[in-house]
PDB file of C-alpha atoms in Angstrom:
ATOM      1  CA  UNK A  25       3.295  38.285  61.053  1.00  0.00           C
ATOM      2  CA  UNK A  26       5.189  40.063  58.297  1.00  0.00           C
ATOM      3  CA  UNK A  27       6.295  37.979  55.352  1.00  0.00           C
ATOM      4  CA  UNK A  28       9.479  38.779  53.419  1.00  0.00           C
ATOM      5  CA  UNK A  29       9.031  38.905  49.672  1.00  0.00           C
ATOM      6  CA  UNK A  30      12.210  38.712  47.593  1.00  0.00           C
ATOM      7  CA  UNK A  31      11.902  40.767  44.384  1.00  0.00           C
ATOM      8  CA  UNK A  32      14.172  40.069  41.430  1.00  0.00           C
ATOM      9  CA  UNK A  33      13.392  43.038  39.234  1.00  0.00           C
ATOM     10  CA  UNK A  34      14.048  46.760  39.220  1.00  0.00           C
ATOM     11  CA  UNK A  35      10.534  48.201  39.215  1.00  0.00           C
ATOM     12  CA  UNK A  36       9.648  50.063  42.410  1.00  0.00           C
ATOM     13  CA  UNK A  37       6.604  48.521  44.042  1.00  0.00           C
ATOM     14  CA  UNK A  38       4.206  50.193  46.421  1.00  0.00           C
ATOM     15  CA  UNK A  39       2.801  47.826  49.027  1.00  0.00           C
ATOM     16  CA  UNK A  40       0.148  49.959  50.737  1.00  0.00           C
ATOM     17  CA  UNK A  41      -2.486  47.365  49.808  1.00  0.00           C
ATOM     18  CA  UNK A  42      -0.395  44.524  51.257  1.00  0.00           C
ATOM     19  CA  UNK A  43       1.019  45.956  54.517  1.00  0.00           C
ATOM     20  CA  UNK A  44       2.131  42.559  55.826  1.00  0.00           C
ATOM     21  CA  UNK A  45       4.582  42.152  52.960  1.00  0.00           C
ATOM     22  CA  UNK A  46       8.165  43.324  53.450  1.00  0.00           C
ATOM     23  CA  UNK A  47      10.140  43.819  50.243  1.00  0.00           C
ATOM     24  CA  UNK A  48      13.731  42.622  50.135  1.00  0.00           C
ATOM     25  CA  UNK A  49      15.297  43.288  46.733  1.00  0.00           C
ATOM     26  CA  UNK A  50      17.931  40.774  45.782  1.00  0.00           C
ATOM     27  CA  UNK A  51      20.277  40.686  42.823  1.00  0.00           C
ATOM     28  CA  UNK A  52      20.869  37.185  41.491  1.00  0.00           C
ATOM     29  CA  UNK A  53      22.537  36.530  38.158  1.00  0.00           C
ATOM     30  CA  UNK A  54      20.072  34.096  36.590  1.00  0.00           C
ATOM     31  CA  UNK A  55      20.650  32.143  33.376  1.00  0.00           C
ATOM     32  CA  UNK A  56      18.923  33.389  30.219  1.00  0.00           C
ATOM     33  CA  UNK A  57      16.228  30.771  29.750  1.00  0.00           C
ATOM     34  CA  UNK A  58      14.558  30.063  26.422  1.00  0.00           C
ATOM     35  CA  UNK A  59      10.972  29.095  25.720  1.00  0.00           C
ATOM     36  CA  UNK A  60       7.537  30.644  25.967  1.00  0.00           C
ATOM     37  CA  UNK A  61       6.840  33.631  28.204  1.00  0.00           C
ATOM     38  CA  UNK A  62       5.352  31.295  30.796  1.00  0.00           C
ATOM     39  CA  UNK A  63       8.225  28.783  30.625  1.00  0.00           C
ATOM     40  CA  UNK A  64      10.858  31.497  31.025  1.00  0.00           C
ATOM     41  CA  UNK A  65       9.071  33.118  33.991  1.00  0.00           C
ATOM     42  CA  UNK A  66       8.632  29.749  35.737  1.00  0.00           C
ATOM     43  CA  UNK A  67      12.260  28.740  35.161  1.00  0.00           C
ATOM     44  CA  UNK A  68      13.620  32.074  36.424  1.00  0.00           C
ATOM     45  CA  UNK A  69      11.430  31.950  39.500  1.00  0.00           C
ATOM     46  CA  UNK A  70      12.355  28.358  40.371  1.00  0.00           C
ATOM     47  CA  UNK A  71      16.035  29.130  39.849  1.00  0.00           C
ATOM     48  CA  UNK A  72      15.878  32.195  42.113  1.00  0.00           C
ATOM     49  CA  UNK A  73      13.927  30.291  44.786  1.00  0.00           C
ATOM     50  CA  UNK A  74      16.439  27.417  44.721  1.00  0.00           C
ATOM     51  CA  UNK A  75      19.333  29.909  44.932  1.00  0.00           C
ATOM     52  CA  UNK A  76      17.883  31.559  48.048  1.00  0.00           C
ATOM     53  CA  UNK A  77      17.148  28.183  49.649  1.00  0.00           C
ATOM     54  CA  UNK A  78      20.774  27.123  49.059  1.00  0.00           C
ATOM     55  CA  UNK A  79      21.856  30.303  50.858  1.00  0.00           C
ATOM     56  CA  UNK A  80      20.006  28.949  53.886  1.00  0.00           C
ATOM     57  CA  UNK A  81      17.081  31.349  53.772  1.00  0.00           C
ATOM     58  CA  UNK A  82      13.869  30.069  55.325  1.00  0.00           C
ATOM     59  CA  UNK A  83      10.249  30.972  54.746  1.00  0.00           C
ATOM     60  CA  UNK A  84      11.191  32.104  51.231  1.00  0.00           C
ATOM     61  CA  UNK A  85       8.758  33.802  48.865  1.00  0.00           C
ATOM     62  CA  UNK A  86      10.175  35.039  45.554  1.00  0.00           C
ATOM     63  CA  UNK A  87       8.721  37.111  42.748  1.00  0.00           C
ATOM     64  CA  UNK A  88      10.343  37.411  39.322  1.00  0.00           C
ATOM     65  CA  UNK A  89       9.213  39.573  36.415  1.00  0.00           C
ATOM     66  CA  UNK A  90       9.717  38.958  32.715  1.00  0.00           C
ATOM     67  CA  UNK A  91       8.566  41.084  29.805  1.00  0.00           C
ATOM     68  CA  UNK A  92       7.886  40.224  26.174  1.00  0.00           C
ATOM     69  CA  UNK A  93       6.914  42.144  23.050  1.00  0.00           C
ATOM     70  CA  UNK A  94       5.117  39.887  20.589  1.00  0.00           C
ATOM     71  CA  UNK A  95       4.552  40.875  16.951  1.00  0.00           C
ATOM     72  CA  UNK A  96       1.479  39.210  15.415  1.00  0.00           C
ATOM     73  CA  UNK A  97       2.985  39.177  11.898  1.00  0.00           C
ATOM     74  CA  UNK A  98       6.013  37.250  13.204  1.00  0.00           C
ATOM     75  CA  UNK A  99       4.076  34.615  15.120  1.00  0.00           C
ATOM     76  CA  UNK A 100       4.870  36.183  18.489  1.00  0.00           C
ATOM     77  CA  UNK A 101       8.529  37.044  17.943  1.00  0.00           C
ATOM     78  CA  UNK A 102      10.586  38.662  19.318  1.00  0.00           C
ATOM     79  CA  UNK A 103       8.634  37.694  22.449  1.00  0.00           C
ATOM     80  CA  UNK A 104      10.841  37.021  25.472  1.00  0.00           C
ATOM     81  CA  UNK A 105      13.909  37.730  23.329  1.00  0.00           C
ATOM     82  CA  UNK A 106      12.982  41.420  22.974  1.00  0.00           C
ATOM     83  CA  UNK A 107      15.953  42.451  25.127  1.00  0.00           C
ATOM     84  CA  UNK A 108      18.386  41.072  22.543  1.00  0.00           C
ATOM     85  CA  UNK A 109      16.451  42.361  19.526  1.00  0.00           C
ATOM     86  CA  UNK A 110      16.285  45.827  21.088  1.00  0.00           C
ATOM     87  CA  UNK A 111      19.987  45.819  21.936  1.00  0.00           C
ATOM     88  CA  UNK A 112      20.904  45.198  18.302  1.00  0.00           C
ATOM     89  CA  UNK A 113      18.111  46.981  16.433  1.00  0.00           C
ATOM     90  CA  UNK A 114      16.922  49.816  18.704  1.00  0.00           C
ATOM     91  CA  UNK A 115      13.264  50.954  18.392  1.00  0.00           C
ATOM     92  CA  UNK A 116      13.801  52.046  14.773  1.00  0.00           C
ATOM     93  CA  UNK A 117      14.925  48.552  13.795  1.00  0.00           C
ATOM     94  CA  UNK A 118      11.990  46.931  15.572  1.00  0.00           C
ATOM     95  CA  UNK A 119       9.661  49.063  13.463  1.00  0.00           C
ATOM     96  CA  UNK A 120      11.587  48.200  10.263  1.00  0.00           C
ATOM     97  CA  UNK A 121      11.203  44.479  11.004  1.00  0.00           C
ATOM     98  CA  UNK A 122       7.530  44.815  10.081  1.00  0.00           C
ATOM     99  CA  UNK A 123       8.095  46.889   6.913  1.00  0.00           C
ATOM    100  CA  UNK A 124       6.961  44.049   4.636  1.00  0.00           C
ATOM    101  CA  UNK A 125       3.822  43.256   6.640  1.00  0.00           C
ATOM    102  CA  UNK A 126       0.406  44.898   6.669  1.00  0.00           C
ATOM    103  CA  UNK A 127      -0.193  43.647  10.215  1.00  0.00           C
ATOM    104  CA  UNK A 128       1.652  45.895  12.673  1.00  0.00           C
ATOM    105  CA  UNK A 129      -0.228  44.628  15.737  1.00  0.00           C
ATOM    106  CA  UNK A 130       1.675  43.536  18.810  1.00  0.00           C
ATOM    107  CA  UNK A 131       1.160  42.608  22.428  1.00  0.00           C
ATOM    108  CA  UNK A 132       3.261  43.893  25.289  1.00  0.00           C
ATOM    109  CA  UNK A 133       3.275  41.182  27.947  1.00  0.00           C
ATOM    110  CA  UNK A 134       4.443  41.192  31.542  1.00  0.00           C
ATOM    111  CA  UNK A 135       4.536  38.011  33.579  1.00  0.00           C
ATOM    112  CA  UNK A 136       5.217  37.867  37.297  1.00  0.00           C
ATOM    113  CA  UNK A 137       6.052  34.461  38.744  1.00  0.00           C
ATOM    114  CA  UNK A 138       5.662  33.872  42.491  1.00  0.00           C
ATOM    115  CA  UNK A 139       7.153  30.939  44.382  1.00  0.00           C
ATOM    116  CA  UNK A 140       7.104  30.102  48.082  1.00  0.00           C
ATOM    117  CA  UNK A 141       8.035  27.191  50.303  1.00  0.00           C
ATOM    118  CA  UNK A 142       4.400  26.038  50.346  1.00  0.00           C
ATOM    119  CA  UNK A 143       4.102  25.793  46.563  1.00  0.00           C
ATOM    120  CA  UNK A 144       5.019  22.969  44.189  1.00  0.00           C
ATOM    121  CA  UNK A 145       5.588  25.338  41.276  1.00  0.00           C
ATOM    122  CA  UNK A 146       5.412  29.084  40.634  1.00  0.00           C
ATOM    123  CA  UNK A 147       2.101  30.877  40.266  1.00  0.00           C
ATOM    124  CA  UNK A 148       1.943  33.149  37.198  1.00  0.00           C
ATOM    125  CA  UNK A 149       0.262  36.542  36.870  1.00  0.00           C
ATOM    126  CA  UNK A 150       0.145  38.035  33.396  1.00  0.00           C
ATOM    127  CA  UNK A 151      -0.802  41.421  32.022  1.00  0.00           C
ATOM    128  CA  UNK A 152      -1.255  42.115  28.328  1.00  0.00           C
ATOM    129  CA  UNK A 153      -1.468  45.445  26.545  1.00  0.00           C
ATOM    130  CA  UNK A 154      -2.436  45.184  22.865  1.00  0.00           C
ATOM    131  CA  UNK A 155      -1.099  47.783  20.470  1.00  0.00           C
ATOM    132  CA  UNK A 156       0.723  48.574  17.248  1.00  0.00           C
ATOM    133  CA  UNK A 157       4.369  48.883  16.253  1.00  0.00           C
ATOM    134  CA  UNK A 158       4.824  52.389  14.839  1.00  0.00           C
ATOM    135  CA  UNK A 159       7.573  54.737  13.686  1.00  0.00           C
ATOM    136  CA  UNK A 160       9.362  55.641  16.944  1.00  0.00           C
ATOM    137  CA  UNK A 161       8.070  58.799  18.615  1.00  0.00           C
ATOM    138  CA  UNK A 162       8.904  60.370  21.958  1.00  0.00           C
ATOM    139  CA  UNK A 163      11.864  60.210  24.310  1.00  0.00           C
ATOM    140  CA  UNK A 164      13.666  56.885  24.597  1.00  0.00           C
ATOM    141  CA  UNK A 165      13.509  56.543  28.358  1.00  0.00           C
ATOM    142  CA  UNK A 166      12.657  52.862  28.425  1.00  0.00           C
ATOM    143  CA  UNK A 167      13.467  50.240  25.802  1.00  0.00           C
ATOM    144  CA  UNK A 168      10.900  49.901  23.079  1.00  0.00           C
ATOM    145  CA  UNK A 169       8.442  52.503  24.423  1.00  0.00           C
ATOM    146  CA  UNK A 170       8.965  54.862  21.420  1.00  0.00           C
ATOM    147  CA  UNK A 171       7.737  52.286  18.870  1.00  0.00           C
ATOM    148  CA  UNK A 172       4.828  50.753  20.839  1.00  0.00           C
ATOM    149  CA  UNK A 173       1.479  52.514  20.582  1.00  0.00           C
ATOM    150  CA  UNK A 174      -1.109  50.845  22.803  1.00  0.00           C
ATOM    151  CA  UNK A 175      -4.658  50.376  21.546  1.00  0.00           C
ATOM    152  CA  UNK A 176      -5.795  53.202  23.787  1.00  0.00           C
ATOM    153  CA  UNK A 177      -7.740  56.309  22.879  1.00  0.00           C
ATOM    154  CA  UNK A 178      -4.766  58.669  23.096  1.00  0.00           C
ATOM    155  CA  UNK A 179      -2.913  57.604  19.932  1.00  0.00           C
ATOM    156  CA  UNK A 180       0.415  58.125  21.710  1.00  0.00           C
ATOM    157  CA  UNK A 181       3.324  55.739  22.068  1.00  0.00           C
ATOM    158  CA  UNK A 182       4.318  54.684  25.577  1.00  0.00           C
ATOM    159  CA  UNK A 183       7.264  57.107  25.271  1.00  0.00           C
ATOM    160  CA  UNK A 184       4.928  60.038  24.545  1.00  0.00           C
ATOM    161  CA  UNK A 185       2.561  59.318  27.418  1.00  0.00           C
ATOM    162  CA  UNK A 186       2.545  60.863  30.845  1.00  0.00           C
ATOM    163  CA  UNK A 187       3.977  58.223  33.211  1.00  0.00           C
ATOM    164  CA  UNK A 188       0.746  58.078  35.226  1.00  0.00           C
ATOM    165  CA  UNK A 189      -1.300  57.423  32.081  1.00  0.00           C
ATOM    166  CA  UNK A 190       1.159  54.775  30.902  1.00  0.00           C
ATOM    167  CA  UNK A 191       1.219  53.114  34.313  1.00  0.00           C
ATOM    168  CA  UNK A 192      -2.577  52.987  34.324  1.00  0.00           C
ATOM    169  CA  UNK A 193      -2.834  50.992  31.085  1.00  0.00           C
ATOM    170  CA  UNK A 194       0.463  49.133  30.757  1.00  0.00           C
ATOM    171  CA  UNK A 195       1.009  45.397  30.676  1.00  0.00           C
ATOM    172  CA  UNK A 196       3.125  45.693  33.821  1.00  0.00           C
ATOM    173  CA  UNK A 197       0.432  47.525  35.786  1.00  0.00           C
ATOM    174  CA  UNK A 198      -2.168  44.929  34.782  1.00  0.00           C
ATOM    175  CA  UNK A 199       0.070  42.064  35.901  1.00  0.00           C
ATOM    176  CA  UNK A 200       1.125  43.855  39.074  1.00  0.00           C
ATOM    177  CA  UNK A 201      -2.501  44.462  40.043  1.00  0.00           C
ATOM    178  CA  UNK A 202      -3.048  40.690  39.890  1.00  0.00           C
ATOM    179  CA  UNK A 203       0.034  40.099  42.058  1.00  0.00           C
ATOM    180  CA  UNK A 204      -1.117  42.635  44.649  1.00  0.00           C
ATOM    181  CA  UNK A 205      -4.586  41.066  44.754  1.00  0.00           C
ATOM    182  CA  UNK A 206      -2.959  37.670  45.276  1.00  0.00           C
ATOM    183  CA  UNK A 207      -0.940  38.917  48.259  1.00  0.00           C
ATOM    184  CA  UNK A 208      -3.939  40.711  49.748  1.00  0.00           C
ATOM    185  CA  UNK A 209      -5.951  37.470  49.659  1.00  0.00           C
ATOM    186  CA  UNK A 210      -2.968  35.193  50.494  1.00  0.00           C
ATOM    187  CA  UNK A 211      -0.976  37.146  53.102  1.00  0.00           C
ATOM    188  CA  UNK A 212       0.792  34.070  54.481  1.00  0.00           C
TER     189      UNK A 212
END
């Protein structure tokens, strides 16, 4: 039996490893929750699940993705609020935020939250990519990629990397691998 999985994010997902999963992308305007990465992902997922249930959908399974960029020198900020910081400051401003600090380390975090009718609360799958905040380099094709240099042998920012290399080491790919493994072992 194929199971419909409702995705609430824009990343294209390949499901070759989970052939019994059918992807149905939905666009729901969710509130902007505040809290830790885990709290925000859980709240978004529960809200989306409840929305779909109210629409009369049955056998609902939802997955929501949230991303954070956490600066060590700032106690984890901007964290889940990176979208708003980036909108106002751009990658150059994110780098300048750490001008007075020796510690430029950061963690890129991606959290997927999964909720289904059989669950009491969402299951979380997190991927973390440690790195440094640097002077922006490379094309600005995605958010803060020009100022985040992962702790990887290449010495390149995400923006400078070949997409296949980036996708092999990124926080999102690490979290997504956990999600795929979950669906392979829990197809129903």
